[in-house]
Coordinates of C-alpha atoms in Angstrom, one line a residue:
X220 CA 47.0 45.4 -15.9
X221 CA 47.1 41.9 -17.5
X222 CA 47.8 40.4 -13.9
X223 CA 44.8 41.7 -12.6
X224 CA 42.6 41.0 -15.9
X225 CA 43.4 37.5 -15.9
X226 CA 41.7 37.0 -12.0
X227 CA 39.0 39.1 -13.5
X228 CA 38.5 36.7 -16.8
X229 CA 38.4 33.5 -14.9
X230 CA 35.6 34.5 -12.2
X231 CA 33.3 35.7 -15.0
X232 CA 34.1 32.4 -17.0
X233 CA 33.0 30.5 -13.6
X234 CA 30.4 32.4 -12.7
X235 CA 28.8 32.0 -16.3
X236 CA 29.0 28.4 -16.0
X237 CA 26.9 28.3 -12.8
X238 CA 23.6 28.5 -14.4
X239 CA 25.0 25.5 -16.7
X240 CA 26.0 23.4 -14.0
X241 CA 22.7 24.2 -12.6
X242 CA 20.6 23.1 -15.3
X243 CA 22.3 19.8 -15.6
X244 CA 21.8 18.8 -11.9
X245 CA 18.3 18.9 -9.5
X246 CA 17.3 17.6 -6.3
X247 CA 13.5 18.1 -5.2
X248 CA 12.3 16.4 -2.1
X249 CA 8.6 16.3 -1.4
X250 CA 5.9 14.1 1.4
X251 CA 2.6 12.9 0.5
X252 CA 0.4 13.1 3.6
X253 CA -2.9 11.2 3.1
X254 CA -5.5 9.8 6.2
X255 CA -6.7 6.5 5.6
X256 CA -8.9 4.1 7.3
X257 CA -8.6 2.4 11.2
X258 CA -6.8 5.7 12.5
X259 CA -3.9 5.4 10.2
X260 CA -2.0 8.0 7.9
X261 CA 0.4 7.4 5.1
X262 CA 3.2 9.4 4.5
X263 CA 5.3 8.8 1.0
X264 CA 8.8 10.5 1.1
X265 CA 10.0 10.9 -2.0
X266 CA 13.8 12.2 -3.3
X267 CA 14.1 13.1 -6.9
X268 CA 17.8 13.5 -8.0
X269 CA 18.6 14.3 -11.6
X270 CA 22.5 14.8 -13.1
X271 CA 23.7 14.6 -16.2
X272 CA 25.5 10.8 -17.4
X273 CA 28.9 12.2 -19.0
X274 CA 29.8 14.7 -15.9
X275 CA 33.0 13.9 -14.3
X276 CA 32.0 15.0 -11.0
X277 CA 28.6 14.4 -9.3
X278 CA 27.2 17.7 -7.6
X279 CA 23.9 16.3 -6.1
X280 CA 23.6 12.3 -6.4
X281 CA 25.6 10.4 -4.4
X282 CA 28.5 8.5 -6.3
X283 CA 27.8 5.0 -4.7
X284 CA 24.2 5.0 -6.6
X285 CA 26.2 6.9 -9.6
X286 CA 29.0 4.6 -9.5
X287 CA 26.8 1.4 -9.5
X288 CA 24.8 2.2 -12.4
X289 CA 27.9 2.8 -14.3
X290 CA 29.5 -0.2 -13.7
X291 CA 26.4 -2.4 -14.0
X292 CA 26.1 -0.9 -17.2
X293 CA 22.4 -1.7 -16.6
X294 CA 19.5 1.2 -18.0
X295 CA 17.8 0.6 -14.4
X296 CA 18.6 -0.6 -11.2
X297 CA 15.4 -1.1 -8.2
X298 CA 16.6 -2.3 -4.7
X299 CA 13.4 -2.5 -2.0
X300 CA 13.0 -3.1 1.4
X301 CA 9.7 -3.9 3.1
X302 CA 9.2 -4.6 6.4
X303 CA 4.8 -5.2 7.6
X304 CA 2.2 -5.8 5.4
X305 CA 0.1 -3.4 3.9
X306 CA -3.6 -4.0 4.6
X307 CA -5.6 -3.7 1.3
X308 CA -9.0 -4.3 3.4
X309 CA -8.2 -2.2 6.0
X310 CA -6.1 0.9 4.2
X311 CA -7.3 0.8 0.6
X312 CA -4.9 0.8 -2.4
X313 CA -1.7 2.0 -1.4
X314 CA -0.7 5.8 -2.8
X315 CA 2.7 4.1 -4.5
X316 CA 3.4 0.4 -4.7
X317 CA 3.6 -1.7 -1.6
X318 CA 6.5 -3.9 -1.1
X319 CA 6.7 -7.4 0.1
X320 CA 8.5 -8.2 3.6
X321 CA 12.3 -8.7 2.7
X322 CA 14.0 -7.8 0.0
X323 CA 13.4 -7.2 -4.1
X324 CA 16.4 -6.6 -6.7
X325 CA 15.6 -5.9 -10.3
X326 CA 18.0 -4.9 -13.1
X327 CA 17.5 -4.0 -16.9
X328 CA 19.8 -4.3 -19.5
X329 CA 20.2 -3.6 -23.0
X330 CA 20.6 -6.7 -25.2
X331 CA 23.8 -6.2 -26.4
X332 CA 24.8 -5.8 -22.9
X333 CA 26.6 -8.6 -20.7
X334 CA 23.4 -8.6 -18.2
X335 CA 24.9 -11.8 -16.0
X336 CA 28.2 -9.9 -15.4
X337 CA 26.3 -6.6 -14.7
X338 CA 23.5 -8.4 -12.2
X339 CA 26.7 -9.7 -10.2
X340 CA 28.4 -6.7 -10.7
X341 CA 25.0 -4.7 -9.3
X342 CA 23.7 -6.9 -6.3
X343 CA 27.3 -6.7 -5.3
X344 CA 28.0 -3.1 -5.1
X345 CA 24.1 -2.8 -3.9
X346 CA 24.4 -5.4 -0.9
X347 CA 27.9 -3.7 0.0
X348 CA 26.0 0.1 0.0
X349 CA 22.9 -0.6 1.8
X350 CA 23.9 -3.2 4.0
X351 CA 21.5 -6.1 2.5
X352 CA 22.6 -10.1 1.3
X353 CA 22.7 -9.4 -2.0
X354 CA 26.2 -10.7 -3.1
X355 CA 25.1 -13.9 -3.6
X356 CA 22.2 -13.4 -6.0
X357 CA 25.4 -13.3 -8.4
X358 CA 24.7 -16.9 -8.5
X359 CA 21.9 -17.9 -7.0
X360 CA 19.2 -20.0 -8.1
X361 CA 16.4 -17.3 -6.4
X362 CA 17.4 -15.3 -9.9
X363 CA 14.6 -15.2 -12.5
X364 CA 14.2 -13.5 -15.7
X365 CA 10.6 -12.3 -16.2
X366 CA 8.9 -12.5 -19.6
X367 CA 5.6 -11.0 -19.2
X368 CA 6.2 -9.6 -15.6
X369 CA 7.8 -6.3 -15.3
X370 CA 6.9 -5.6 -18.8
X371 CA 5.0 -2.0 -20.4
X372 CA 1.3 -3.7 -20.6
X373 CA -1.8 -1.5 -21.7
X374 CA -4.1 -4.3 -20.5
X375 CA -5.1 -5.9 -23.7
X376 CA -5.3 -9.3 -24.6
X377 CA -2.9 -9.3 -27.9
X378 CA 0.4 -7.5 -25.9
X379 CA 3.3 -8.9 -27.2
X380 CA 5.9 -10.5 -24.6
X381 CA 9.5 -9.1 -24.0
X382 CA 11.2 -9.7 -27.0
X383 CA 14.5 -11.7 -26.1
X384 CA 16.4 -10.0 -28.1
X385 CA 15.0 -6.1 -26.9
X386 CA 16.0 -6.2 -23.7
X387 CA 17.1 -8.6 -20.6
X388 CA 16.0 -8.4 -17.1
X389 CA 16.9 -10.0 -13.8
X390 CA 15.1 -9.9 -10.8
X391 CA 15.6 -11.8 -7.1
X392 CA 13.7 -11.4 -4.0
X393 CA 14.7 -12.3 -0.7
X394 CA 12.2 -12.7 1.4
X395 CA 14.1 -14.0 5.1
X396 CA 15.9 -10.3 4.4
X397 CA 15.5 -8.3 8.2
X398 CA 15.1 -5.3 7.1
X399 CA 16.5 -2.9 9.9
X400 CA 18.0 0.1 10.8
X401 CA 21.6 -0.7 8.9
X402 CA 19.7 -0.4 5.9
X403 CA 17.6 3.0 6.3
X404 CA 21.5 4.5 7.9
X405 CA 23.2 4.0 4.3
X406 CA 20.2 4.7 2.7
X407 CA 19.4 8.4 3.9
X408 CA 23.5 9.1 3.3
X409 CA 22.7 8.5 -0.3
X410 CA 21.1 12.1 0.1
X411 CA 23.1 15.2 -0.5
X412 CA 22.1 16.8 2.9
X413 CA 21.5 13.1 4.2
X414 CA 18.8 13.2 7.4
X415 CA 20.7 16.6 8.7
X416 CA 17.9 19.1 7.0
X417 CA 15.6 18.8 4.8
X418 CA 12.6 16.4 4.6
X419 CA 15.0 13.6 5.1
X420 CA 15.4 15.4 9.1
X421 CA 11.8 13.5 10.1
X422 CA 13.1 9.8 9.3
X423 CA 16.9 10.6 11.3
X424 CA 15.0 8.5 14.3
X425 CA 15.0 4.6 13.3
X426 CA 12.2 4.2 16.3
X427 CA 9.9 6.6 14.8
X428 CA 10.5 5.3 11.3
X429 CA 10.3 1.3 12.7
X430 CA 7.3 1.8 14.5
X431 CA 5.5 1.9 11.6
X432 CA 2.5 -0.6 10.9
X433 CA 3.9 -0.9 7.2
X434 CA 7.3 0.2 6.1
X435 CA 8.4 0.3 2.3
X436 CA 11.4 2.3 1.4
X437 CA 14.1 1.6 -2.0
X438 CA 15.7 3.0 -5.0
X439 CA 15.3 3.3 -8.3
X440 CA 18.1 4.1 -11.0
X441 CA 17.7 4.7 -14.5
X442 CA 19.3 6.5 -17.5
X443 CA 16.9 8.4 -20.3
X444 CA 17.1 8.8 -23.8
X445 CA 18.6 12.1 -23.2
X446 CA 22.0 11.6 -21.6
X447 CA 20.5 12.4 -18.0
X448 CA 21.0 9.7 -15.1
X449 CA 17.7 9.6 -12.4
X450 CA 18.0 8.3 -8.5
X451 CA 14.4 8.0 -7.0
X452 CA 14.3 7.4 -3.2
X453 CA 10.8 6.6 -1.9
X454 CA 9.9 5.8 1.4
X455 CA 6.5 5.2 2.8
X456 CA 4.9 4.1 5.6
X457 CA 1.6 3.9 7.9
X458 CA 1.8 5.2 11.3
X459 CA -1.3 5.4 13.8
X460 CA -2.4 9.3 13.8
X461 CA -2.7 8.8 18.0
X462 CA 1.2 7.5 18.0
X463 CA 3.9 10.0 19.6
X464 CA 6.0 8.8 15.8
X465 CA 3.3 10.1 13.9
X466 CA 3.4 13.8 15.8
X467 CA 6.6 14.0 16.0
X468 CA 7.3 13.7 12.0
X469 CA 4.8 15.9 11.0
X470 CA 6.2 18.2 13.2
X471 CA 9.5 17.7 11.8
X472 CA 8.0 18.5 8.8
X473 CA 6.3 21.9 9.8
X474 CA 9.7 23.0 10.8
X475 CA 11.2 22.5 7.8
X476 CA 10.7 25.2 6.7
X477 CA 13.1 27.3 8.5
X478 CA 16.1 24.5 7.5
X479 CA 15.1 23.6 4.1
X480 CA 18.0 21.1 2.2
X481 CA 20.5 23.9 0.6
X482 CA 21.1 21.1 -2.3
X483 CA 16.9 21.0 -3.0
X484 CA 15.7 23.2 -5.8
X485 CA 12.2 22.5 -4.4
X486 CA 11.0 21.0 -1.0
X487 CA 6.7 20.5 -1.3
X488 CA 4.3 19.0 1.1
X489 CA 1.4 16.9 -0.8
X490 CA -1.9 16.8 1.2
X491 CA -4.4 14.7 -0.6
X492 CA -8.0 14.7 0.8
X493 CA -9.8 12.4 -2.0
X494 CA -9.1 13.4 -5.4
X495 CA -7.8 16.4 -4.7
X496 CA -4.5 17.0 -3.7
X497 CA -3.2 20.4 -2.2
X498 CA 0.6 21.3 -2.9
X499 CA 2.5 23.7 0.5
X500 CA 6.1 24.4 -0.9
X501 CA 8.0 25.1 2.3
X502 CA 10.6 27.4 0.6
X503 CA 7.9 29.7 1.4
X504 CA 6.5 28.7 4.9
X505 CA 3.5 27.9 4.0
X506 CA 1.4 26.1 6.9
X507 CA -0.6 22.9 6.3
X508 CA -2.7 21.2 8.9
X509 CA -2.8 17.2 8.0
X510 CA -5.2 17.1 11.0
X511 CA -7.9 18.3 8.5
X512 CA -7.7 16.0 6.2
X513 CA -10.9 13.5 5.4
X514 CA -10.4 10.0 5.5
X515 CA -9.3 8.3 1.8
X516 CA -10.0 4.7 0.8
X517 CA -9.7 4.0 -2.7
X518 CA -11.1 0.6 -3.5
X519 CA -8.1 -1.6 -5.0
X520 CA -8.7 -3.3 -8.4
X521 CA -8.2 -6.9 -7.1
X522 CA -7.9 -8.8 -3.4
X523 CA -5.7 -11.3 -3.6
X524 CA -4.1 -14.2 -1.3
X525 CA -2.3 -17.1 -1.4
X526 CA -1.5 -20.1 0.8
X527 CA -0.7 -23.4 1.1
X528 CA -2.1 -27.0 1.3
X529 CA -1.4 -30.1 1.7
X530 CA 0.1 -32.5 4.5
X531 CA 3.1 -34.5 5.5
X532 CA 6.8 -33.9 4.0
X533 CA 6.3 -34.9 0.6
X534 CA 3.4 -33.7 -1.2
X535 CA 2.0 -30.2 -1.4
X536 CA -0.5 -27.4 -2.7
X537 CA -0.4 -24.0 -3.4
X538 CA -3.6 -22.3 -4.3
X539 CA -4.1 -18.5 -5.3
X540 CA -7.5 -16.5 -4.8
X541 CA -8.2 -13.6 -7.1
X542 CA -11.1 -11.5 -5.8
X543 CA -13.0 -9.1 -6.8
X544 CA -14.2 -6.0 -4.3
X545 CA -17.7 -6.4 -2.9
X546 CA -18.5 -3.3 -4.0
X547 CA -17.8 -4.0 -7.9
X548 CA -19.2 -7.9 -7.2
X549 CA -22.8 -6.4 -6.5
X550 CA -23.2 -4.7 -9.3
X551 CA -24.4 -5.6 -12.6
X552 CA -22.1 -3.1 -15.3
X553 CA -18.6 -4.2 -13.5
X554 CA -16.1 -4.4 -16.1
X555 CA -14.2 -7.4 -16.9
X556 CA -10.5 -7.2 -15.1
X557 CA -7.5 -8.7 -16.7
X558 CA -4.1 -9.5 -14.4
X559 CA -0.9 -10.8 -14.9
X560 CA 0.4 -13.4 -12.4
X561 CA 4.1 -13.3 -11.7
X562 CA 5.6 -16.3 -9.2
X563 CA 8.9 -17.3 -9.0
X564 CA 9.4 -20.6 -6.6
X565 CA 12.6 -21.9 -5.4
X566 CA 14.1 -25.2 -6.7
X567 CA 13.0 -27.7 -4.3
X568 CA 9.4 -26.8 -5.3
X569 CA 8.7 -28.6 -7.7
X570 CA 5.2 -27.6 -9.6
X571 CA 3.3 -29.9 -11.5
X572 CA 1.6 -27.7 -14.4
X573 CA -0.8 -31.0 -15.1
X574 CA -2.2 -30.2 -12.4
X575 CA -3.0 -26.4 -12.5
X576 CA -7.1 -26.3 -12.1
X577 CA -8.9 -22.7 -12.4
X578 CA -12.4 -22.0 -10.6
X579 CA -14.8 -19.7 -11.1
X580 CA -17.3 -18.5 -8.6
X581 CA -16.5 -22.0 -7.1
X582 CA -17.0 -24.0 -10.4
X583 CA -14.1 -25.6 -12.2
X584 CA -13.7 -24.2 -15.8
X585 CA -11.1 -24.6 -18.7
X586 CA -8.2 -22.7 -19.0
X587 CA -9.7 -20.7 -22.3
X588 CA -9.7 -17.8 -19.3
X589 CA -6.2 -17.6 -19.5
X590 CA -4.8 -15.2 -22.5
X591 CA -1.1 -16.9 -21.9
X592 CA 1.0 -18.8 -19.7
X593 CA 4.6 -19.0 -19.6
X594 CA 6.8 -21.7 -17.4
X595 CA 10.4 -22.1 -16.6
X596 CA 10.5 -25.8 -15.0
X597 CA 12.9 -25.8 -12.3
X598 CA 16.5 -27.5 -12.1
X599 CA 18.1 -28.9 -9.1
X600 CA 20.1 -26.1 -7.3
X601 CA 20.9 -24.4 -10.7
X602 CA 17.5 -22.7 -11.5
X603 CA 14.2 -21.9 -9.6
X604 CA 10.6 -22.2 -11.5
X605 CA 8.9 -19.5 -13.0
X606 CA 5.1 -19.4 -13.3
X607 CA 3.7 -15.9 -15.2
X608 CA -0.1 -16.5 -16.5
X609 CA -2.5 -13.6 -18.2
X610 CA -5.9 -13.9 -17.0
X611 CA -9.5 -12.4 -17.1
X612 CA -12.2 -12.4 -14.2
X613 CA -15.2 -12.0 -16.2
X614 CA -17.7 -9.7 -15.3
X615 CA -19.8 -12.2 -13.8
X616 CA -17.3 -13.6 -11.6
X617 CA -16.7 -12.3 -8.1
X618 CA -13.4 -14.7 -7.5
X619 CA -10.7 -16.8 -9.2
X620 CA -9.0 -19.5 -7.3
X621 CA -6.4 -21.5 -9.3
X622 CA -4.3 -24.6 -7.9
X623 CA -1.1 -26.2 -8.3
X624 CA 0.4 -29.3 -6.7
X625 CA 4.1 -29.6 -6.3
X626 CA 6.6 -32.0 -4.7
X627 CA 9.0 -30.7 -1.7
X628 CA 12.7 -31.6 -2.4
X629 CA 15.2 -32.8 -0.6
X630 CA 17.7 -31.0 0.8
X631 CA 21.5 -31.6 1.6
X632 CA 22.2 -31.2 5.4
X633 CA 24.9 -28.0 4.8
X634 CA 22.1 -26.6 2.7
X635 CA 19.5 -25.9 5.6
X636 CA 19.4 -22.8 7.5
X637 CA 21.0 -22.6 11.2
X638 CA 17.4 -22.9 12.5
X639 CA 16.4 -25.7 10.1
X640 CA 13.2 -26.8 11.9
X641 CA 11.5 -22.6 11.2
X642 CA 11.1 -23.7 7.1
X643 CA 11.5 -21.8 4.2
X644 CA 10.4 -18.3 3.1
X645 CA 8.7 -18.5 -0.3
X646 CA 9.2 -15.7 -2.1
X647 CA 5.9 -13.7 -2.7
X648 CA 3.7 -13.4 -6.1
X649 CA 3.0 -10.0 -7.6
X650 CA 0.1 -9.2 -9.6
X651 CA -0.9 -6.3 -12.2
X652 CA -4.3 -6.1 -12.1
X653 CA -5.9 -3.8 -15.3
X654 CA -9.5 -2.7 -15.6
X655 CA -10.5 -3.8 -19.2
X656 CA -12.7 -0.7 -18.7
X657 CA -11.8 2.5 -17.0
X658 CA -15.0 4.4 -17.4
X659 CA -14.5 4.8 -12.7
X660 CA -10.3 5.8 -12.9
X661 CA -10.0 8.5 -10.7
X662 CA -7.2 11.0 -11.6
X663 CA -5.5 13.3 -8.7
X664 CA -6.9 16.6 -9.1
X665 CA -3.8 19.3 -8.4
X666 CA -2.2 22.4 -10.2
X667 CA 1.5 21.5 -9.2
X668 CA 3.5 19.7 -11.7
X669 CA 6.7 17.6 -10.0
X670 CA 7.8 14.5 -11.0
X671 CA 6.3 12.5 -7.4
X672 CA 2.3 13.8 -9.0
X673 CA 3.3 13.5 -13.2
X674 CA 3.9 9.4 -11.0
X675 CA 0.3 9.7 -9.5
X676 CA -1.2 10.4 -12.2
X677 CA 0.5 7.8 -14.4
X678 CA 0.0 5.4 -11.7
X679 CA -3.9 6.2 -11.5
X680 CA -4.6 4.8 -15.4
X681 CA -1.8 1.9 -16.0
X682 CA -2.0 -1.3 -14.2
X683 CA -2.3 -2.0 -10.3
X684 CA 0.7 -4.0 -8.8
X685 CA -0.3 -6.3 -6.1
X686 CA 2.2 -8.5 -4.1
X687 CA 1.2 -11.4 -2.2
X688 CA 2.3 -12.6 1.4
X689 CA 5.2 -14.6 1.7
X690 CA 4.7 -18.7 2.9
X691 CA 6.6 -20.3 4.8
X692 CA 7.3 -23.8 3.5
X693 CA 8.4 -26.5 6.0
X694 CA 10.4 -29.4 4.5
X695 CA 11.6 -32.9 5.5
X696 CA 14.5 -32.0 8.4
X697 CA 16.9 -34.6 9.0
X698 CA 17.6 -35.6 12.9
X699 CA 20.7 -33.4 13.4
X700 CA 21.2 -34.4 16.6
X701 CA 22.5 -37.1 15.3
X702 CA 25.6 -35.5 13.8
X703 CA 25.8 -34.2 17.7
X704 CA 25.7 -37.7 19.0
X705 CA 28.1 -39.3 16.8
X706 CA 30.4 -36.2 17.2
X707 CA 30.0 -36.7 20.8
X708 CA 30.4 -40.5 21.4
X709 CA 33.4 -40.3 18.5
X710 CA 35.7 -37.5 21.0
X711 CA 34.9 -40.1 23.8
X712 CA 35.9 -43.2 22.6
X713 CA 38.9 -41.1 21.1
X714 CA 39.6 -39.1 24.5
X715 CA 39.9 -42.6 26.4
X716 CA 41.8 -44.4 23.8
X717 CA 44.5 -41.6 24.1
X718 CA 44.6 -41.4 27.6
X719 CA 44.7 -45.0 28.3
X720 CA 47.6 -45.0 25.7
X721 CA 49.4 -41.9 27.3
X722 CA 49.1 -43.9 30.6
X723 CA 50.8 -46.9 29.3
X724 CA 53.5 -45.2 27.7
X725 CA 54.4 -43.2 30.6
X726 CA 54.2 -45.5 33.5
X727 CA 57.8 -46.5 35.2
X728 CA 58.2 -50.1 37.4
X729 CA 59.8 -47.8 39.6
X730 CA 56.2 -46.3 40.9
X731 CA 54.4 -49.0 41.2
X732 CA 55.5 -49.3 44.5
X733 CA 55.3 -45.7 45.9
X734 CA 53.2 -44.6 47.9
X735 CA 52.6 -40.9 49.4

């Protein structure tokens, strides 16, 4: 009787421990489907995974991702991949935040915590996971520390910077990144049923996914104050609603529902037609139709573009253009918008601050319209510059055009890229652009509650993140042909010296003589 009691004892111990284990871990997977202008839809996948830090064993996230953060020691981790540029005239504001082309790394760290061991420790174990150049941010000069940038900002005037001693954070872009198929491959694995059911089944094709007019797709880790460790994977992208890709994945989508993620404690299809936004959880086959959906073009906050001036190989410009929407520009009431300016610059660019001139509406004024302005001069091939200023467009202005000269460097033959004569990828600027009034902030209008829509709605009163186009920046190339040449003519003048020798050394008297 105790044989059989003891079996007995131990499967009701394990099976009272399964809603436990439960609790601790969650995976919910949902799509955003939303029509926007010039024939296009968006569609923003979205992977929530939740687990608890101290577990030994990882039941839904994926132990690369778990594994990382733990030996980063960092409180979050962001790696992005963007490939196209999104088209703020053309599509609106974007549903989540638009990436640059390339690559973005950020890390956060505690300030007690090594962060320069950690950030080598994270891009390394990153770039090895999803296939990208990340190992040597370790100790690269593209590695900036943000002080206003990446910062919690209400939009007011009087916010504080990041205290030095609060908290420490890294970030790197790498904007010559090609973002391709080896990096959407690892990062779909990272899923517990990976691209084999699920919502994850409608990006297994990389043409489908790559014909895309914009592509954005990363992760975000983080740790809470409660002991629970968070892996966010968002993808989104615009596809033309006439393409074969686009019916294809929406049909993947409708068939979900008969093999629905057995890991996923809820699969939900988002359908937003303006404000409103209805929620289809697939669990239950229900049917959507994203053919009825109206068109959606929220107005962003801010246009904004950069480019370059200047001529020749030694002098040069870089101007920035901060525009208001016609729409807002016509009328009288438009609130005053405040934005912070973040713009990292490589080394050999080296920015004059003397020379920084701010125009309003086409007039030059002071710089009493900037609230703050922080600069990190650069150092040759140790650090790159940092530029991070807190401006106001008044409520008068339509656009905000500031300049900068800078000098081009000079750089070492080894230090140019195999194709030196193509130039250099700047990386690109990123702007959070705050109404000072939000008396026109439209909130998404939905019953559902998920962690993807508690991120809209967030998203719809905090600040607006714009990133700018990458430059390419073309620098004075040495000849190196010349290295050919000399190379060239060296081996021949060496080739006939040793052959003439050889010759001498091995001729005999005896064969002068012969003949054949």
């Amino acid at each position: 009787m105790r044989a059989r009691a003891f079996p007995c004892a131990v499967f009701l111990a394990l099976a009272a421990m399964i809603p436990i284990v439960a609790a601790r871990a969650s995976f919910v997977e949902e799509v955003l489907i939303e029509r926007l202008r010039d024939d296009a839809v968006a569609l923003v996948f979205t992977f929530t995974t939740t687990e608890r830090e101290l577990e030994r064993h990882s039941a839904v996230m994926a132990k690369p991702l778990r594994a990382v953060l733990a030996k980063s020691r960092a409180e979050t981790l962001e790696l992005w991949f963007g490939r196209g540029r999104w088209n703020a005239r053309r599509w609106g504001a974007p549903p989540v935040v638009a990436k640059p082309i390339g690559a973005e790394a950020l890390g956060t760290w505690r300030a007690d915590e090594d962060a320069e061991r950690g950030w080598r420790d994270a891009t390394t174990a990153l770039g090895g996971t999803f296939c990208a150049s990340l190992s040597a941010l370790g100790t690269s000069t593209a590695v900036t520390s943000p002080v206003l940038g990446f910062n919690a900002w209400d939009g007011e005037a009087s916010s504080a910077r990041r205290a030095s001693d609060a908290a420490t954070v890294k970030h790197a872009s790498l904007p010559q990144e090609a973002v391709c198929v080896e990096n959407l491959a690892p990062w779909l694995k990272q899923l517990p049923c990976r691209d084999r059911a699920g919502l994850a089944k409608a990006l297994k094709t990389a043409h489908e996914v790559f014909s895309a007019r914009h592509l954005t797709f990363g992760v975000r880790l983080s740790k809470d104050g409660d002991g629970y460790t968070r892996s966010e994977q968002t993808l989104m992208m615009v596809l033309p609603d006439a393409s074969e890709s686009y019916a294809e994945i929406i049909g993947t989508i409708q068939r979900v529902a008969s093999d629905v993620c057995v890991a996923a404690d809820g699969s939900y299809v988002h359908a937003r037609d303006g404000d409103d936004i209805a929620t289809f959880n697939l669990s239950s086959s229900a049917a959507f139709d994203a053919d009825a959906l109206g068109v959606n073009h929220r107005t962003p906050t801010l246009y904004v573009e950069r480019f370059l001036t200047g001529t020749g190989n030694e002098f040069g410009g870089i101007v920035i253009d901060i525009e208001r929407p016609a729409l807002e520009s016509s009328a009288n009431s438009s609130p005053p918008i405040r934005a912070r300016l973040f713009q990292p610059l490589p080394w050999f660019v080296k920015l004059y601050m003397h020379t920084l001139s701010i125009e309003l509406d086409g007039v030059a004024v002071s710089r009493e319209v900037l609230d703050e302005m922080h600069f990190v001069p650069a150092e040759d091939r140790v650090r790159s510059s940092l530029l991070e200023l807190q401006m106001v467009l008044p409520a008068n202005a339509s656009m905000l055009r500031l300049r900068l000269d800078f000098d081009k460097g000079f750089l070492r033959a080894q230090e140019f890229p195999p194709d030196a004569n193509r130039g250099f990828d700047l990386p690109p600027a990123r702007f959070d652009a705050f109404r000072v009034i939000h008396a026109d902030t439209r909130v998404p209008r939905t019953q559902q509650a998920s962690a993807f829509l508690d991120k809209l709605r967030a998203s719809s009163v905090a600040p607006e993140t714009l990133y700018m186009n990458s430059l390419l920046l073309l620098l004075p190339t040495p000849d190196f042909s010349m290295t050919f040449n000399v190379a060239a003519m060296t081996g021949s003048v060496l080739s006939i010296l040793f052959l003439s020798l050889m010759r001498a050394m091995t001729a005999r008297e005896s064969w002068k003589d012969y003949r054949r």
